[in-house]
Coordinates of N, CA, C and O in Angstrom, one line a residue:
M1 N 75.3 140.7 92.1 CA 75.6 142.2 92.0 C 75.8 142.7 90.9 O 76.4 143.8 90.0
A2 N 76.3 141.2 90.0 CA 77.2 141.5 88.9 C 76.1 142.7 87.7 O 76.8 142.9 86.2
D3 N 75.1 142.0 87.9 CA 74.6 142.8 86.7 C 73.9 144.6 86.9 O 73.0 144.8 85.7
T4 N 74.8 145.2 87.9 CA 74.9 146.3 88.0 C 75.3 147.1 86.7 O 75.9 146.8 86.7
P5 N 74.4 148.2 86.6 CA 75.3 148.9 85.3 C 76.3 149.8 85.7 O 76.8 149.9 86.7
R6 N 77.5 149.7 84.6 CA 78.8 150.6 84.6 C 78.7 151.5 83.9 O 78.6 151.6 82.7
I7 N 77.6 152.9 84.1 CA 77.9 153.9 83.3 C 78.9 154.7 82.9 O 79.4 155.2 84.0
E8 N 79.3 155.2 81.7 CA 80.2 155.9 81.1 C 80.0 157.0 80.4 O 79.0 156.8 79.5
N9 N 80.9 158.3 80.7 CA 81.0 159.2 80.3 C 81.9 159.4 78.9 O 82.7 159.6 78.8
R10 N 81.2 158.7 77.5 CA 82.3 158.8 76.6 C 82.5 159.7 76.1 O 83.8 159.9 75.4
K11 N 81.7 160.7 75.8 CA 81.9 162.3 75.4 C 83.1 163.0 76.1 O 83.8 163.5 75.3
A12 N 83.7 162.9 77.6 CA 84.2 163.0 78.4 C 85.8 162.5 77.8 O 86.5 163.4 77.4
R13 N 86.0 161.0 76.9 CA 87.5 160.7 76.4 C 87.4 161.5 75.0 O 88.8 161.6 74.7
Q14 N 86.9 162.2 74.2 CA 86.7 163.0 73.1 C 87.0 164.3 73.3 O 87.9 164.6 72.9
Y15 N 86.6 165.0 74.3 CA 86.8 166.5 74.7 C 88.2 166.5 75.8 O 88.5 168.2 75.7
Y16 N 88.3 165.9 76.4 CA 89.6 165.9 77.7 C 90.6 165.0 78.2 O 90.3 164.0 76.8
E17 N 91.8 165.3 77.9 CA 93.0 164.7 78.3 C 93.3 164.4 79.6 O 92.9 165.4 80.5
F18 N 92.7 163.6 80.4 CA 93.1 162.9 82.1 C 94.3 163.0 82.3 O 94.9 162.2 81.9
L19 N 94.0 163.8 83.7 CA 95.1 163.8 84.3 C 95.8 163.4 85.5 O 96.5 162.3 85.8
E20 N 94.6 163.1 86.0 CA 94.5 162.4 87.0 C 93.1 161.8 87.7 O 92.4 162.6 87.0
F21 N 93.1 160.2 88.7 CA 91.4 159.6 89.0 C 91.2 160.0 90.1 O 92.3 159.6 90.6
F22 N 90.2 160.0 90.6 CA 89.7 160.3 91.8 C 88.3 159.5 92.1 O 87.4 159.0 90.7
E23 N 88.0 158.0 93.2 CA 86.8 157.9 92.7 C 86.3 158.4 94.4 O 86.5 158.8 96.0
A24 N 84.9 158.5 94.2 CA 83.8 159.4 95.1 C 82.7 158.7 95.5 O 81.9 158.4 94.3
G25 N 81.9 159.1 96.5 CA 80.7 158.4 96.3 C 79.8 159.5 96.7 O 80.7 160.6 96.6
L26 N 78.5 159.5 96.7 CA 77.9 160.3 96.4 C 76.2 160.3 97.2 O 76.0 158.8 97.9
V27 N 76.4 161.5 97.4 CA 74.8 161.3 98.6 C 73.4 161.9 97.6 O 73.4 162.5 96.9
L28 N 73.3 160.6 97.8 CA 71.9 160.1 97.0 C 70.5 159.9 97.5 O 70.5 159.4 98.5
T29 N 69.0 159.7 97.7 CA 68.1 159.8 97.8 C 67.7 158.3 96.7 O 68.2 157.7 96.0
G30 N 67.0 157.2 98.0 CA 66.8 156.2 97.6 C 66.3 156.0 96.1 O 66.5 155.1 95.2
P31 N 65.5 156.3 95.8 CA 64.7 156.5 94.8 C 65.7 156.8 93.1 O 65.8 156.5 92.1
E32 N 66.7 157.8 93.5 CA 67.6 158.0 92.9 C 68.3 156.8 92.3 O 68.7 156.3 91.7
V33 N 68.7 155.9 93.6 CA 69.4 154.9 93.9 C 68.9 153.8 92.5 O 69.5 153.3 92.0
K34 N 67.6 153.8 93.1 CA 66.9 152.6 91.9 C 67.0 153.5 90.2 O 67.0 152.2 89.5
S35 N 67.1 154.5 90.5 CA 66.8 155.3 88.9 C 68.3 154.6 88.3 O 68.4 154.0 87.2
I36 N 69.6 154.7 89.1 CA 71.0 154.5 88.5 C 71.4 153.1 87.9 O 71.7 152.8 86.9
R37 N 70.2 152.3 89.1 CA 70.4 150.6 88.8 C 69.9 150.3 87.4 O 70.1 149.5 87.1
A38 N 68.8 151.6 87.1 CA 67.9 150.8 86.1 C 68.7 151.5 84.8 O 68.5 151.8 83.7
G39 N 69.9 152.2 84.8 CA 70.7 153.0 84.0 C 70.3 153.9 83.5 O 70.9 154.4 82.2
Q40 N 69.2 154.6 84.2 CA 68.8 156.1 84.0 C 69.9 157.1 84.2 O 68.9 158.5 84.8
V41 N 70.9 157.3 83.6 CA 71.6 158.4 84.1 C 71.8 158.7 82.8 O 72.5 158.4 81.7
S42 N 72.4 160.6 82.5 CA 73.0 161.2 81.7 C 74.1 162.2 82.1 O 73.9 163.0 83.5
F43 N 74.9 162.1 81.8 CA 76.0 162.8 82.0 C 76.2 164.5 81.0 O 76.1 165.7 81.8
G44 N 75.6 164.4 80.3 CA 75.3 165.9 79.2 C 76.6 166.1 79.5 O 77.9 165.9 79.0
D45 N 77.0 167.6 79.8 CA 77.9 168.7 79.9 C 78.4 168.6 81.7 O 78.5 169.9 82.1
S46 N 78.6 167.8 82.4 CA 78.5 168.2 83.8 C 80.1 167.8 84.1 O 80.9 167.5 83.5
F47 N 80.0 168.6 85.3 CA 81.1 168.6 85.7 C 81.1 169.1 87.5 O 80.0 168.9 87.9
V48 N 82.3 168.9 88.2 CA 82.5 168.9 89.6 C 82.8 170.7 90.0 O 83.8 171.0 88.9
E49 N 82.4 170.7 90.6 CA 82.1 172.2 91.2 C 82.6 172.2 93.0 O 82.3 171.6 93.5
C50 N 83.9 172.6 93.3 CA 84.2 173.0 94.4 C 83.8 174.3 95.2 O 84.5 175.0 94.7
K51 N 83.0 174.1 96.5 CA 83.0 175.4 97.3 C 82.9 175.3 98.4 O 82.1 174.2 98.9
D52 N 82.8 176.1 99.4 CA 83.3 176.4 100.6 C 83.3 174.5 101.5 O 83.3 174.1 102.0
G53 N 85.0 174.2 101.0 CA 85.4 173.2 101.3 C 84.5 171.5 100.6 O 84.7 170.5 101.6
E54 N 83.4 171.7 100.2 CA 83.1 170.6 99.9 C 82.9 170.8 97.8 O 83.1 171.9 97.4
A55 N 82.7 169.3 97.7 CA 82.6 169.0 96.2 C 81.0 168.8 95.9 O 80.7 167.9 96.3
F56 N 80.7 169.2 94.9 CA 79.5 169.0 93.7 C 79.3 168.3 92.5 O 80.4 169.4 91.6
V57 N 78.7 167.7 92.0 CA 78.8 166.9 90.5 C 77.7 168.0 90.5 O 76.4 167.9 90.6
V58 N 77.6 168.6 89.0 CA 76.6 169.8 88.1 C 76.2 169.4 87.0 O 77.3 168.9 86.2
G59 N 75.0 169.6 86.4 CA 74.7 168.6 85.2 C 74.5 167.8 85.1 O 74.5 167.5 84.1
M60 N 74.5 166.7 85.9 CA 74.4 165.4 85.7 C 72.8 165.1 85.9 O 71.9 165.5 87.3
R61 N 72.2 164.6 85.1 CA 70.7 164.4 85.0 C 70.6 162.6 85.7 O 70.7 162.1 84.7
I62 N 69.9 162.8 86.8 CA 69.3 161.3 87.6 C 68.2 161.1 87.2 O 67.7 162.1 87.5
A63 N 67.0 160.4 85.8 CA 66.1 160.3 85.8 C 65.0 160.0 86.9 O 65.4 159.2 87.4
P64 N 63.7 160.7 87.2 CA 63.0 160.3 88.1 C 62.6 158.7 88.3 O 62.4 158.0 86.8
Y65 N 62.7 158.2 89.3 CA 62.2 157.0 89.4 C 60.5 156.7 89.3 O 59.9 157.3 89.7
E66 N 60.2 156.0 87.8 CA 59.0 155.9 87.8 C 57.7 155.5 88.7 O 56.8 155.5 88.9
R67 N 58.5 154.1 89.8 CA 57.5 154.0 90.8 C 57.9 154.7 92.2 O 58.2 154.2 93.3
G68 N 58.6 155.9 91.7 CA 59.2 156.3 93.2 C 57.6 157.1 94.4 O 58.4 157.6 95.3
G69 N 56.5 157.0 93.8 CA 55.4 157.4 94.5 C 55.1 158.7 95.4 O 55.1 159.6 94.0
Y70 N 55.1 159.0 96.2 CA 54.8 160.4 96.4 C 55.9 161.3 96.9 O 56.4 162.7 96.9
V71 N 57.4 160.9 96.7 CA 58.5 161.1 97.1 C 59.1 161.9 95.5 O 59.6 161.4 94.6
L72 N 58.9 163.5 95.6 CA 59.4 164.0 94.9 C 60.6 164.5 94.6 O 61.6 164.2 95.4
Q73 N 61.5 164.1 93.3 CA 63.0 164.2 92.7 C 63.2 165.4 92.1 O 62.2 165.7 91.2
E74 N 63.9 166.1 92.3 CA 64.9 167.0 91.4 C 65.6 165.9 90.3 O 67.0 166.1 90.9
P75 N 65.6 166.0 89.3 CA 66.5 165.2 88.5 C 67.7 166.0 88.3 O 68.8 165.3 87.9
D76 N 68.0 167.0 88.1 CA 69.3 167.7 87.4 C 69.4 168.6 89.0 O 70.5 169.6 88.3
R77 N 69.7 168.3 90.0 CA 70.1 169.0 91.2 C 71.3 168.8 91.7 O 72.2 167.8 90.7
S78 N 72.2 169.1 91.9 CA 73.4 169.3 92.4 C 73.9 168.1 93.2 O 72.8 168.3 94.5
K79 N 75.0 167.1 92.8 CA 74.3 166.3 94.1 C 75.9 166.5 94.6 O 77.0 166.0 94.1
K80 N 75.9 165.9 96.1 CA 77.5 166.3 97.1 C 78.4 165.0 96.7 O 77.6 164.0 96.8
L81 N 79.4 165.2 96.5 CA 80.4 164.3 96.0 C 81.3 163.7 97.6 O 81.4 164.8 98.5
L82 N 81.3 162.3 98.1 CA 82.1 162.4 99.3 C 83.5 161.8 99.1 O 83.9 161.3 98.4
L83 N 84.2 163.2 99.5 CA 85.6 162.7 99.5 C 86.4 163.5 100.7 O 85.9 163.7 101.0
H84 N 87.7 162.8 100.7 CA 88.6 163.7 101.4 C 88.4 165.0 101.6 O 88.9 165.3 100.6
S85 N 88.7 165.6 102.6 CA 89.2 167.1 102.9 C 90.7 167.4 102.0 O 90.4 168.6 101.0
R86 N 91.4 166.6 101.8 CA 92.7 167.0 101.3 C 92.6 166.4 99.7 O 93.2 166.9 99.1
E87 N 91.8 165.6 99.3 CA 91.5 165.4 97.7 C 90.5 166.9 97.7 O 91.1 167.2 96.4
I88 N 89.6 167.0 98.5 CA 89.0 168.7 97.6 C 90.0 169.8 98.0 O 89.8 170.3 96.6
G89 N 90.4 169.8 98.7 CA 91.6 170.9 98.4 C 92.2 170.9 97.2 O 92.9 171.9 96.6
H90 N 92.9 169.3 97.3 CA 93.6 169.2 96.0 C 93.1 169.6 94.5 O 93.6 170.7 93.4
L91 N 91.7 169.7 94.7 CA 91.4 169.7 93.2 C 91.0 171.2 92.9 O 90.7 171.5 92.0
A92 N 90.0 172.1 94.5 CA 90.0 173.2 94.3 C 91.2 174.0 93.8 O 91.1 175.2 93.0
S93 N 92.7 173.4 94.2 CA 93.6 174.1 94.3 C 93.9 174.0 92.3 O 94.4 174.6 91.3
R94 N 93.4 172.9 91.9 CA 94.2 172.6 90.1 C 93.3 173.1 89.6 O 93.4 173.1 87.7
I95 N 92.1 173.4 89.8 CA 90.6 173.6 89.2 C 91.0 175.0 88.6 O 91.0 175.8 87.5
E96 N 91.4 176.0 89.9 CA 91.8 177.4 89.6 C 93.2 177.6 88.3 O 93.2 178.6 88.0
Q97 N 93.8 176.8 88.4 CA 94.7 176.7 87.1 C 93.9 176.7 85.8 O 93.0 176.4 85.5
K98 N 94.6 177.2 84.8 CA 93.7 177.7 83.6 C 93.6 176.7 82.6 O 94.9 175.9 82.3
G99 N 92.6 176.1 82.0 CA 92.3 175.3 81.2 C 92.3 173.6 82.1 O 92.3 172.8 81.4
L100 N 92.3 173.8 83.3 CA 91.4 172.5 84.2 C 90.6 172.8 84.4 O 90.2 173.4 84.7
T101 N 89.9 171.5 84.9 CA 88.4 170.8 84.8 C 88.7 170.0 85.5 O 89.4 169.1 85.4
V102 N 87.5 169.4 86.3 CA 87.2 168.1 86.9 C 85.7 167.5 86.6 O 84.9 168.1 86.6
V103 N 85.9 166.2 85.6 CA 84.9 165.6 84.9 C 84.3 164.2 85.6 O 85.7 164.1 85.7
P104 N 83.4 163.9 85.4 CA 83.2 162.6 85.9 C 83.3 161.5 84.7 O 83.1 161.9 84.1
V105 N 84.0 160.7 84.8 CA 84.3 159.7 84.0 C 83.2 158.7 83.7 O 82.3 158.1 82.7
K106 N 82.9 157.6 85.0 CA 81.9 156.6 85.1 C 81.4 156.8 86.3 O 82.0 157.2 87.1
M107 N 80.2 155.9 86.4 CA 79.9 155.9 87.7 C 79.3 154.2 87.6 O 79.3 153.6 86.7
Y108 N 79.7 153.5 88.5 CA 79.5 152.0 89.0 C 78.9 151.6 90.7 O 79.0 153.1 91.7
F109 N 78.9 150.8 90.8 CA 78.5 150.0 92.4 C 79.5 149.4 92.4 O 80.0 148.7 92.2
K110 N 80.0 149.6 93.8 CA 81.1 149.2 94.6 C 80.6 148.3 96.1 O 80.6 149.5 97.0
Q111 N 80.2 147.4 96.1 CA 79.9 146.7 97.4 C 78.6 147.2 98.1 O 78.3 147.9 99.2
G112 N 77.6 147.8 96.6 CA 76.8 148.3 97.6 C 76.3 149.6 97.0 O 74.9 150.3 97.3
K113 N 77.0 150.2 97.1 CA 77.0 151.5 97.3 C 77.4 152.3 95.6 O 78.7 151.6 95.2
V114 N 77.1 153.8 95.4 CA 77.1 154.3 94.1 C 78.5 154.4 94.6 O 79.0 155.8 95.2
K115 N 79.3 154.8 93.3 CA 80.6 155.2 93.2 C 80.8 156.4 91.8 O 80.3 155.6 90.7
L116 N 81.2 157.5 92.2 CA 82.0 158.0 91.0 C 83.0 158.2 90.3 O 83.6 158.8 91.6
E117 N 83.5 158.0 89.6 CA 85.2 157.9 88.6 C 85.2 159.5 88.8 O 84.6 159.7 87.5
I118 N 85.6 160.1 89.0 CA 86.0 161.8 88.8 C 87.4 161.8 88.1 O 88.5 161.2 88.8
A119 N 87.8 162.7 87.3 CA 88.9 163.0 86.8 C 89.1 164.2 86.4 O 88.5 165.2 86.2
L120 N 90.6 164.7 86.6 CA 91.1 166.1 86.6 C 91.5 166.1 85.0 O 92.2 164.9 84.7
A121 N 91.0 167.1 84.1 CA 90.9 167.1 82.7 C 91.1 168.4 82.3 O 91.2 169.4 82.8
R122 N 92.5 168.1 80.9 CA 92.6 169.4 80.7 C 91.8 169.3 79.2 O 91.5 168.2 78.5
G123 N 91.3 170.3 78.5 CA 90.1 170.6 77.2 C 91.3 170.0 75.7 O 92.2 170.6 76.4
R124 N 91.3 169.4 75.1 CA 91.7 169.0 74.1 C 90.7 170.0 72.6 O 89.9 170.9 72.7
K125 N 92.1 170.7 71.9 CA 92.3 171.1 70.9 C 91.1 170.5 70.0 O 91.1 169.1 70.1
L126 N 91.1 170.9 68.7 CA 89.6 170.7 67.9 C 90.8 169.7 67.2 O 90.5 168.4 66.9
H127 N 92.0 169.7 66.6 CA 92.8 169.0 66.3 C 93.5 167.9 66.6 O 93.3 167.1 66.3
D128 N 93.4 168.1 68.4 CA 93.6 166.9 69.3 C 92.6 165.9 68.8 O 93.1 165.2 68.6
Q129 N 91.4 166.6 68.4 CA 90.2 165.9 69.1 C 89.9 164.6 67.8 O 90.1 163.3 67.6
R130 N 90.5 165.4 66.4 CA 90.6 164.9 65.0 C 92.0 163.8 65.2 O 91.7 162.4 64.6
E131 N 92.8 163.7 65.6 CA 94.1 163.4 65.4 C 94.0 162.0 66.5 O 93.8 160.7 65.7
E132 N 93.1 162.2 67.5 CA 92.7 161.1 68.7 C 91.4 160.1 67.4 O 92.0 158.6 67.9
L133 N 91.3 160.5 67.1 CA 89.8 159.5 66.4 C 90.4 158.9 65.2 O 90.0 157.9 64.8
K134 N 91.3 159.9 64.7 CA 92.5 159.2 63.2 C 92.7 157.8 63.9 O 93.0 156.8 63.5
R135 N 93.7 158.2 64.8 CA 94.6 157.1 66.0 C 93.6 155.8 65.9 O 93.9 154.7 65.7
R136 N 92.6 155.8 66.2 CA 91.2 155.1 67.1 C 91.1 154.3 65.6 O 90.8 153.0 66.3
A137 N 90.6 154.7 64.7 CA 90.4 154.4 63.5 C 91.5 153.5 63.1 O 91.0 152.3 62.4
E138 N 92.5 154.0 63.2 CA 93.6 153.3 62.4 C 94.1 151.7 63.2 O 94.2 150.9 62.5
A139 N 93.9 152.2 64.6 CA 93.8 151.3 65.6 C 93.5 150.2 65.4 O 93.4 148.7 65.4
R140 N 91.5 149.9 65.0 CA 90.9 149.3 64.8 C 90.8 148.8 63.6 O 90.6 147.4 63.2
D141 N 91.7 149.4 62.3 CA 91.9 148.7 61.3 C 92.8 147.7 61.3 O 92.5 146.6 60.3
V142 N 94.0 148.1 62.1 CA 95.1 146.8 62.0 C 94.7 146.0 63.0 O 94.5 144.7 63.0
E143 N 93.4 146.1 64.0 CA 93.2 144.8 64.9 C 92.1 143.6 64.3 O 92.2 142.6 64.2
R144 N 91.7 144.7 62.8 CA 90.5 143.9 62.0 C 91.0 143.1 61.0 O 91.1 141.6 60.7
E145 N 92.5 143.7 60.3 CA 93.5 142.5 59.6 C 94.0 141.3 61.0 O 94.3 140.6 60.3
L146 N 94.0 142.0 61.5 CA 94.9 140.5 62.1 C 94.2 140.0 63.1 O 94.3 138.7 62.8
A147 N 92.8 139.9 63.1 CA 91.6 139.0 63.3 C 91.5 138.0 62.3 O 91.0 137.1 62.7
R148 N 91.2 138.6 60.9 CA 91.3 137.7 59.8 C 92.3 136.7 59.7 O 93.3 136.2 59.7

């Protein structure tokens, strides 16, 4: 199963500073899992929402599986996250703080199960984003010079 995709949310790294990471399972249908294996996932502006003691990922699109048959799929539905209740409580209390949110970072398969890595994050200001891009470009240049 080494050929299964590892789908990353690259924009989240640009717009957010990650504070804590959590691994969560997802409640999915069969065709959704097949679509994930095909790499048909778009994170877009997705985030995690806690309500009534449960956590849901909102805004993540899993494209309908083309050979799904008669099973209708809603690609933009909220997907329930499988987390321990103490983790959900911790996330819910931290989300209430100003400036913090929970965003999906990457999706992967672990022992045949779909896992979603989520992160408690703080939004970056525009000047912080620019500084991060400059720092990465300089590091890339240094690596390029050392490789010669």
